[in-house]
């Protein structure tokens, strides 16, 4: 009986306003009926106007967080979020390899939507060579696709080529998120490249709202939650896209400027 309930882990930064990072991940795990644990990698002070301070956690503290979870819990899937710098990436890679925490979803957090840099430029290569090879799923947004694949995306063929490049770096499955740059667009299209080599586009309605903080965190957390429950990969990705779209489509009024998405709206009601 002990540890029979599905448990997932977020390895991420804490965001004080609760809209993104570890807090968005834990909201998502809860909404999907999965128990959520957390390894805190950094602490960010911010609100709906932006981020105003950031402190990385000491690596020996991170090592202890991993050791305590490995000693007691049965983590069935894990995800990474903000990792700040090369030293933290290497420490997380070392700890994840020593643990048995199931599939790993890597959300390669580089920059917030509002321009705050959350990963040092000098760490991009460590991300490519050390963390991405461990990724069961890699979930870059449009900006991160271009940074990681080192190319500019002009059209669908470029996106497909970038996804293949990231798979060649070692990511088994890639969810490459499309552009939101055009305010007149009615849909958002993401390109999915599965481990089998199957590639396809997923389209969702585009909502014109400034309540989208935590979107990428929640997408990757929802995939993680579904993998922890044993959902097959393609279905886990489709559920997560739907989850985030529903959460964006039912905004809640929290904060004065760029608010969070609404995890309740997209809750898995089979747990009520
Ligand atoms: O949404 C990206 C993100 C990830 N992690 C932390 C954040 C943010 C955005 O604000 O604060 C800790």
CSV table of C-alpha atoms and ligand atoms in Angstrom, one decimal:
chain,number,residue,atom,x,y,z
A,1,UNK,CA,0.0,0.0,0.0
A,2,UNK,CA,2.8,2.4,0.8
A,3,UNK,CA,3.6,4.7,-2.1
A,4,UNK,CA,0.8,3.2,-4.2
A,5,UNK,CA,-0.6,6.7,-5.1
A,6,UNK,CA,1.0,8.3,-8.3
A,7,UNK,CA,3.6,10.8,-7.3
A,8,UNK,CA,5.4,13.4,-9.5
A,9,UNK,CA,8.3,15.7,-8.9
A,10,UNK,CA,9.1,19.2,-10.1
A,11,UNK,CA,12.7,20.3,-10.0
A,12,UNK,CA,12.2,24.0,-10.4
A,13,UNK,CA,12.5,27.6,-9.1
A,14,UNK,CA,9.9,29.0,-6.6
A,15,UNK,CA,8.0,32.0,-7.9
A,16,UNK,CA,6.7,34.1,-5.0
A,17,UNK,CA,3.5,35.2,-6.8
A,18,UNK,CA,2.5,31.6,-7.4
A,19,UNK,CA,1.8,32.1,-11.1
A,20,UNK,CA,4.7,30.2,-12.6
A,21,UNK,CA,7.6,27.9,-11.7
A,22,UNK,CA,7.3,25.3,-9.0
A,23,UNK,CA,3.9,26.7,-7.8
A,24,UNK,CA,2.3,26.4,-11.2
A,25,UNK,CA,3.7,22.8,-11.4
A,26,UNK,CA,2.2,21.9,-8.0
A,27,UNK,CA,-1.1,23.5,-9.0
A,28,UNK,CA,-1.1,21.4,-12.1
A,29,UNK,CA,-0.2,18.1,-10.3
A,30,UNK,CA,-3.0,18.8,-7.9
A,31,UNK,CA,-5.5,19.6,-10.7
A,32,UNK,CA,-4.6,16.3,-12.4
A,33,UNK,CA,-5.0,14.2,-9.3
A,34,UNK,CA,-1.2,13.4,-8.8
A,35,UNK,CA,0.7,13.9,-5.6
A,36,UNK,CA,3.3,16.6,-6.1
A,37,UNK,CA,6.8,16.8,-4.6
A,38,UNK,CA,9.4,19.6,-5.3
A,39,UNK,CA,13.1,20.1,-5.4
A,40,UNK,CA,13.6,23.8,-5.2
A,41,UNK,CA,16.6,25.0,-7.3
A,42,UNK,CA,16.2,28.7,-7.0
A,43,UNK,CA,13.9,31.3,-5.5
A,44,UNK,CA,12.5,34.2,-7.4
A,45,UNK,CA,10.8,37.3,-6.0
A,46,UNK,CA,8.2,38.7,-8.3
A,47,UNK,CA,4.6,39.6,-9.0
A,48,UNK,CA,2.3,40.2,-12.0
A,49,UNK,CA,4.6,43.1,-13.1
A,50,UNK,CA,7.7,40.9,-13.4
A,51,UNK,CA,10.7,39.4,-11.5
A,52,UNK,CA,12.7,41.6,-9.2
A,53,UNK,CA,15.2,39.3,-7.5
A,54,UNK,CA,16.5,35.7,-7.8
A,55,UNK,CA,18.7,33.5,-5.7
A,56,UNK,CA,20.0,30.0,-6.6
A,57,UNK,CA,19.9,27.3,-4.0
A,58,UNK,CA,23.3,25.8,-2.8
A,59,UNK,CA,24.0,22.5,-4.5
A,60,UNK,CA,24.5,20.6,-1.2
A,61,UNK,CA,21.0,21.6,-0.3
A,62,UNK,CA,19.6,20.4,-3.6
A,63,UNK,CA,21.5,17.1,-3.1
A,64,UNK,CA,19.7,16.7,0.2
A,65,UNK,CA,16.3,17.4,-1.3
A,66,UNK,CA,16.9,14.7,-3.9
A,67,UNK,CA,18.3,12.2,-1.2
A,68,UNK,CA,15.3,12.8,1.1
A,69,UNK,CA,12.8,12.1,-1.7
A,70,UNK,CA,14.7,9.0,-3.0
A,71,UNK,CA,14.8,7.6,0.6
A,72,UNK,CA,11.0,7.7,1.1
A,73,UNK,CA,8.9,8.4,-2.0
A,74,UNK,CA,8.1,6.6,-5.2
A,75,UNK,CA,8.4,9.4,-7.8
A,76,UNK,CA,7.0,8.0,-11.1
A,77,UNK,CA,7.8,11.0,-13.3
A,78,UNK,CA,9.8,14.2,-12.9
A,79,UNK,CA,10.2,17.6,-14.7
A,80,UNK,CA,12.7,20.3,-14.7
A,81,UNK,CA,12.0,24.1,-14.8
A,82,UNK,CA,14.3,27.0,-13.9
A,83,UNK,CA,17.9,25.8,-13.4
A,84,UNK,CA,19.7,29.2,-13.5
A,85,UNK,CA,23.2,28.2,-14.4
A,86,UNK,CA,25.6,25.4,-15.5
A,87,UNK,CA,26.5,24.4,-11.9
A,88,UNK,CA,22.8,23.8,-11.1
A,89,UNK,CA,22.2,21.9,-14.4
A,90,UNK,CA,25.1,19.6,-13.7
A,91,UNK,CA,24.0,19.0,-10.1
A,92,UNK,CA,20.5,18.2,-11.2
A,93,UNK,CA,21.8,15.8,-13.9
A,94,UNK,CA,24.0,14.0,-11.3
A,95,UNK,CA,21.1,13.6,-8.9
A,96,UNK,CA,18.5,12.6,-11.4
A,97,UNK,CA,20.9,9.9,-12.8
A,98,UNK,CA,21.5,8.5,-9.3
A,99,UNK,CA,17.8,8.4,-8.5
A,100,UNK,CA,14.9,6.3,-10.0
A,101,UNK,CA,12.4,9.0,-10.7
A,102,UNK,CA,10.9,7.7,-14.0
A,103,UNK,CA,10.6,9.7,-17.2
A,104,UNK,CA,12.0,13.2,-17.3
A,105,UNK,CA,10.2,16.2,-18.9
A,106,UNK,CA,12.6,19.0,-19.5
A,107,UNK,CA,11.1,22.5,-19.8
A,108,UNK,CA,14.2,24.4,-20.9
A,109,UNK,CA,13.3,27.6,-19.1
A,110,UNK,CA,15.5,30.4,-20.5
A,111,UNK,CA,13.5,33.6,-20.3
A,112,UNK,CA,10.1,34.7,-19.0
A,113,UNK,CA,7.4,36.0,-21.4
A,114,UNK,CA,8.2,39.5,-20.0
A,115,UNK,CA,12.0,39.4,-20.7
A,116,UNK,CA,13.5,38.2,-17.4
A,117,UNK,CA,16.5,35.9,-18.1
A,118,UNK,CA,16.2,32.7,-15.9
A,119,UNK,CA,19.1,30.8,-17.4
A,120,UNK,CA,22.6,32.3,-18.0
A,121,UNK,CA,23.7,32.4,-21.6
A,122,UNK,CA,26.9,30.6,-20.6
A,123,UNK,CA,24.7,27.6,-19.6
A,124,UNK,CA,23.1,27.0,-22.9
A,125,UNK,CA,25.7,24.5,-24.0
A,126,UNK,CA,25.4,22.5,-20.7
A,127,UNK,CA,21.7,22.4,-21.3
A,128,UNK,CA,22.2,21.0,-24.8
A,129,UNK,CA,24.9,18.5,-23.9
A,130,UNK,CA,24.1,17.3,-20.4
A,131,UNK,CA,20.3,17.8,-19.7
A,132,UNK,CA,18.6,17.4,-23.1
A,133,UNK,CA,20.1,13.9,-23.6
A,134,UNK,CA,18.2,12.8,-20.5
A,135,UNK,CA,14.9,14.3,-21.7
A,136,UNK,CA,12.1,11.8,-22.3
A,137,UNK,CA,10.2,14.9,-23.4
A,138,UNK,CA,11.6,18.4,-24.2
A,139,UNK,CA,9.0,21.3,-24.2
A,140,UNK,CA,10.7,24.4,-25.6
A,141,UNK,CA,8.6,27.5,-26.4
A,142,UNK,CA,9.2,29.3,-29.7
A,143,UNK,CA,12.0,31.4,-28.4
A,144,UNK,CA,13.7,28.5,-26.7
A,145,UNK,CA,13.4,26.3,-29.9
A,146,UNK,CA,15.5,29.0,-31.7
A,147,UNK,CA,18.0,29.4,-28.9
A,148,UNK,CA,18.6,25.6,-28.5
A,149,UNK,CA,18.6,24.7,-32.2
A,150,UNK,CA,20.6,27.8,-33.0
A,151,UNK,CA,18.4,28.8,-35.9
A,152,UNK,CA,15.7,31.3,-36.8
A,153,UNK,CA,12.3,29.8,-37.5
A,154,UNK,CA,10.5,31.4,-40.5
A,155,UNK,CA,8.1,28.6,-41.5
A,156,UNK,CA,6.9,25.0,-40.8
A,157,UNK,CA,9.9,23.4,-42.5
A,158,UNK,CA,12.2,25.3,-40.1
A,159,UNK,CA,10.2,24.2,-37.1
A,160,UNK,CA,10.4,20.5,-38.2
A,161,UNK,CA,14.1,20.8,-38.8
A,162,UNK,CA,14.6,22.4,-35.3
A,163,UNK,CA,12.6,19.6,-33.7
A,164,UNK,CA,14.8,17.0,-35.5
A,165,UNK,CA,17.9,18.8,-34.3
A,166,UNK,CA,16.7,18.7,-30.7
A,167,UNK,CA,15.9,15.0,-31.1
A,168,UNK,CA,19.5,14.5,-32.4
A,169,UNK,CA,20.7,16.1,-29.2
A,170,UNK,CA,19.1,13.2,-27.3
A,171,UNK,CA,15.6,14.4,-26.4
A,172,UNK,CA,13.3,11.4,-27.2
A,173,UNK,CA,10.1,13.3,-27.8
A,174,UNK,CA,9.9,17.0,-28.6
A,175,UNK,CA,7.0,19.4,-28.1
A,176,UNK,CA,8.1,22.6,-30.0
A,177,UNK,CA,5.7,25.4,-29.2
A,178,UNK,CA,4.6,27.7,-31.9
A,179,UNK,CA,4.7,31.5,-32.1
A,180,UNK,CA,2.2,33.8,-30.3
A,181,UNK,CA,3.8,36.9,-31.8
A,182,UNK,CA,0.9,37.9,-34.1
A,183,UNK,CA,-2.0,39.4,-32.2
A,184,UNK,CA,-4.4,38.7,-35.1
A,185,UNK,CA,-3.8,35.0,-35.1
A,186,UNK,CA,-6.7,32.7,-34.2
A,187,UNK,CA,-4.8,29.5,-33.5
A,188,UNK,CA,-1.5,28.4,-32.0
A,189,UNK,CA,0.2,25.5,-33.6
A,190,UNK,CA,2.8,23.4,-31.9
A,191,UNK,CA,5.0,20.7,-33.7
A,192,UNK,CA,5.3,17.4,-31.9
A,193,UNK,CA,8.0,14.9,-32.8
A,194,UNK,CA,7.6,11.5,-31.1
A,195,UNK,CA,10.4,9.0,-30.3
A,196,UNK,CA,8.9,6.7,-33.1
A,197,UNK,CA,9.7,9.4,-35.7
A,198,UNK,CA,6.0,10.4,-36.1
A,199,UNK,CA,5.7,14.1,-36.4
A,200,UNK,CA,2.4,16.1,-36.3
A,201,UNK,CA,1.0,19.6,-35.6
A,202,UNK,CA,-1.4,20.3,-32.8
A,203,UNK,CA,-3.6,23.4,-33.1
A,204,UNK,CA,-5.5,25.2,-30.3
A,205,UNK,CA,-7.6,28.4,-30.3
A,206,UNK,CA,-5.5,31.5,-29.5
A,207,UNK,CA,-6.9,33.5,-26.6
A,208,UNK,CA,-6.2,37.2,-26.5
A,209,UNK,CA,-5.4,37.7,-22.8
A,210,UNK,CA,-2.6,38.8,-20.6
A,211,UNK,CA,-3.3,36.1,-18.1
A,212,UNK,CA,-0.9,33.5,-19.4
A,213,UNK,CA,1.8,33.3,-16.7
A,214,UNK,CA,2.9,29.7,-16.0
A,215,UNK,CA,1.6,28.4,-19.3
A,216,UNK,CA,4.8,26.5,-20.3
A,217,UNK,CA,5.4,25.3,-16.7
A,218,UNK,CA,1.8,24.0,-16.6
A,219,UNK,CA,2.1,22.3,-20.0
A,220,UNK,CA,5.2,20.4,-19.0
A,221,UNK,CA,3.8,19.7,-15.5
A,222,UNK,CA,0.6,18.2,-17.0
A,223,UNK,CA,2.6,15.9,-19.3
A,224,UNK,CA,4.6,14.8,-16.2
A,225,UNK,CA,1.4,14.2,-14.2
A,226,UNK,CA,0.0,12.1,-17.0
A,227,UNK,CA,3.2,10.1,-17.4
A,228,UNK,CA,3.1,9.5,-13.6
A,229,UNK,CA,-0.4,8.0,-14.0
A,230,UNK,CA,0.9,5.8,-16.9
A,231,UNK,CA,-0.8,7.7,-19.8
A,232,UNK,CA,0.8,6.9,-23.1
A,233,UNK,CA,3.1,9.7,-24.5
A,234,UNK,CA,0.9,11.0,-27.4
A,235,UNK,CA,-2.2,11.1,-25.3
A,236,UNK,CA,-0.3,12.8,-22.4
A,237,UNK,CA,0.8,15.5,-24.7
A,238,UNK,CA,-2.7,16.0,-26.2
A,239,UNK,CA,-4.2,16.1,-22.7
A,240,UNK,CA,-1.7,18.7,-21.6
A,241,UNK,CA,-2.4,20.9,-24.6
A,242,UNK,CA,-6.1,20.8,-23.9
A,243,UNK,CA,-5.5,21.4,-20.1
A,244,UNK,CA,-3.5,24.6,-20.7
A,245,UNK,CA,-5.9,25.9,-23.3
A,246,UNK,CA,-8.9,25.5,-21.0
A,247,UNK,CA,-6.9,27.1,-18.2
A,248,UNK,CA,-6.0,30.1,-20.4
A,249,UNK,CA,-9.6,30.3,-21.7
A,250,UNK,CA,-11.1,30.9,-18.2
A,251,UNK,CA,-9.1,33.7,-16.7
A,252,UNK,CA,-9.1,34.6,-13.0
A,253,UNK,CA,-8.5,38.1,-11.8
A,254,UNK,CA,-5.2,37.8,-9.7
A,255,UNK,CA,-2.6,40.6,-9.8
A,256,UNK,CA,-2.8,43.9,-11.7
A,257,UNK,CA,-0.8,43.1,-14.9
A,258,UNK,CA,0.2,39.7,-16.3
A,259,UNK,CA,-1.8,37.2,-14.3
A,260,UNK,CA,-1.8,33.4,-13.9
A,261,UNK,CA,-3.8,30.8,-15.9
A,262,UNK,CA,-6.7,29.1,-14.2
A,263,UNK,CA,-5.8,25.6,-13.1
A,264,UNK,CA,-9.3,24.9,-11.6
A,265,UNK,CA,-11.0,25.4,-14.9
A,266,UNK,CA,-9.1,22.5,-16.3
A,267,UNK,CA,-9.2,20.2,-13.3
A,268,UNK,CA,-9.6,16.4,-13.9
A,269,UNK,CA,-13.1,16.0,-12.4
A,270,UNK,CA,-12.8,12.2,-12.0
A,271,UNK,CA,-11.1,12.9,-8.7
A,272,UNK,CA,-14.0,15.0,-7.3
B,1,LIG,O1,7.3,30.6,-16.6
B,1,LIG,C1,8.7,30.5,-16.5
B,1,LIG,C2,9.2,30.5,-15.0
B,1,LIG,C3,9.8,29.4,-14.5
B,1,LIG,N1,10.3,29.4,-13.2
B,1,LIG,C4,10.2,30.4,-12.4
B,1,LIG,C5,9.5,31.6,-12.9
B,1,LIG,C6,9.1,31.7,-14.2
B,1,LIG,C7,8.4,32.9,-14.7
B,1,LIG,O2,8.1,33.8,-14.1
B,1,LIG,O3,9.4,32.7,-12.1
B,1,LIG,C8,10.7,30.4,-11.0
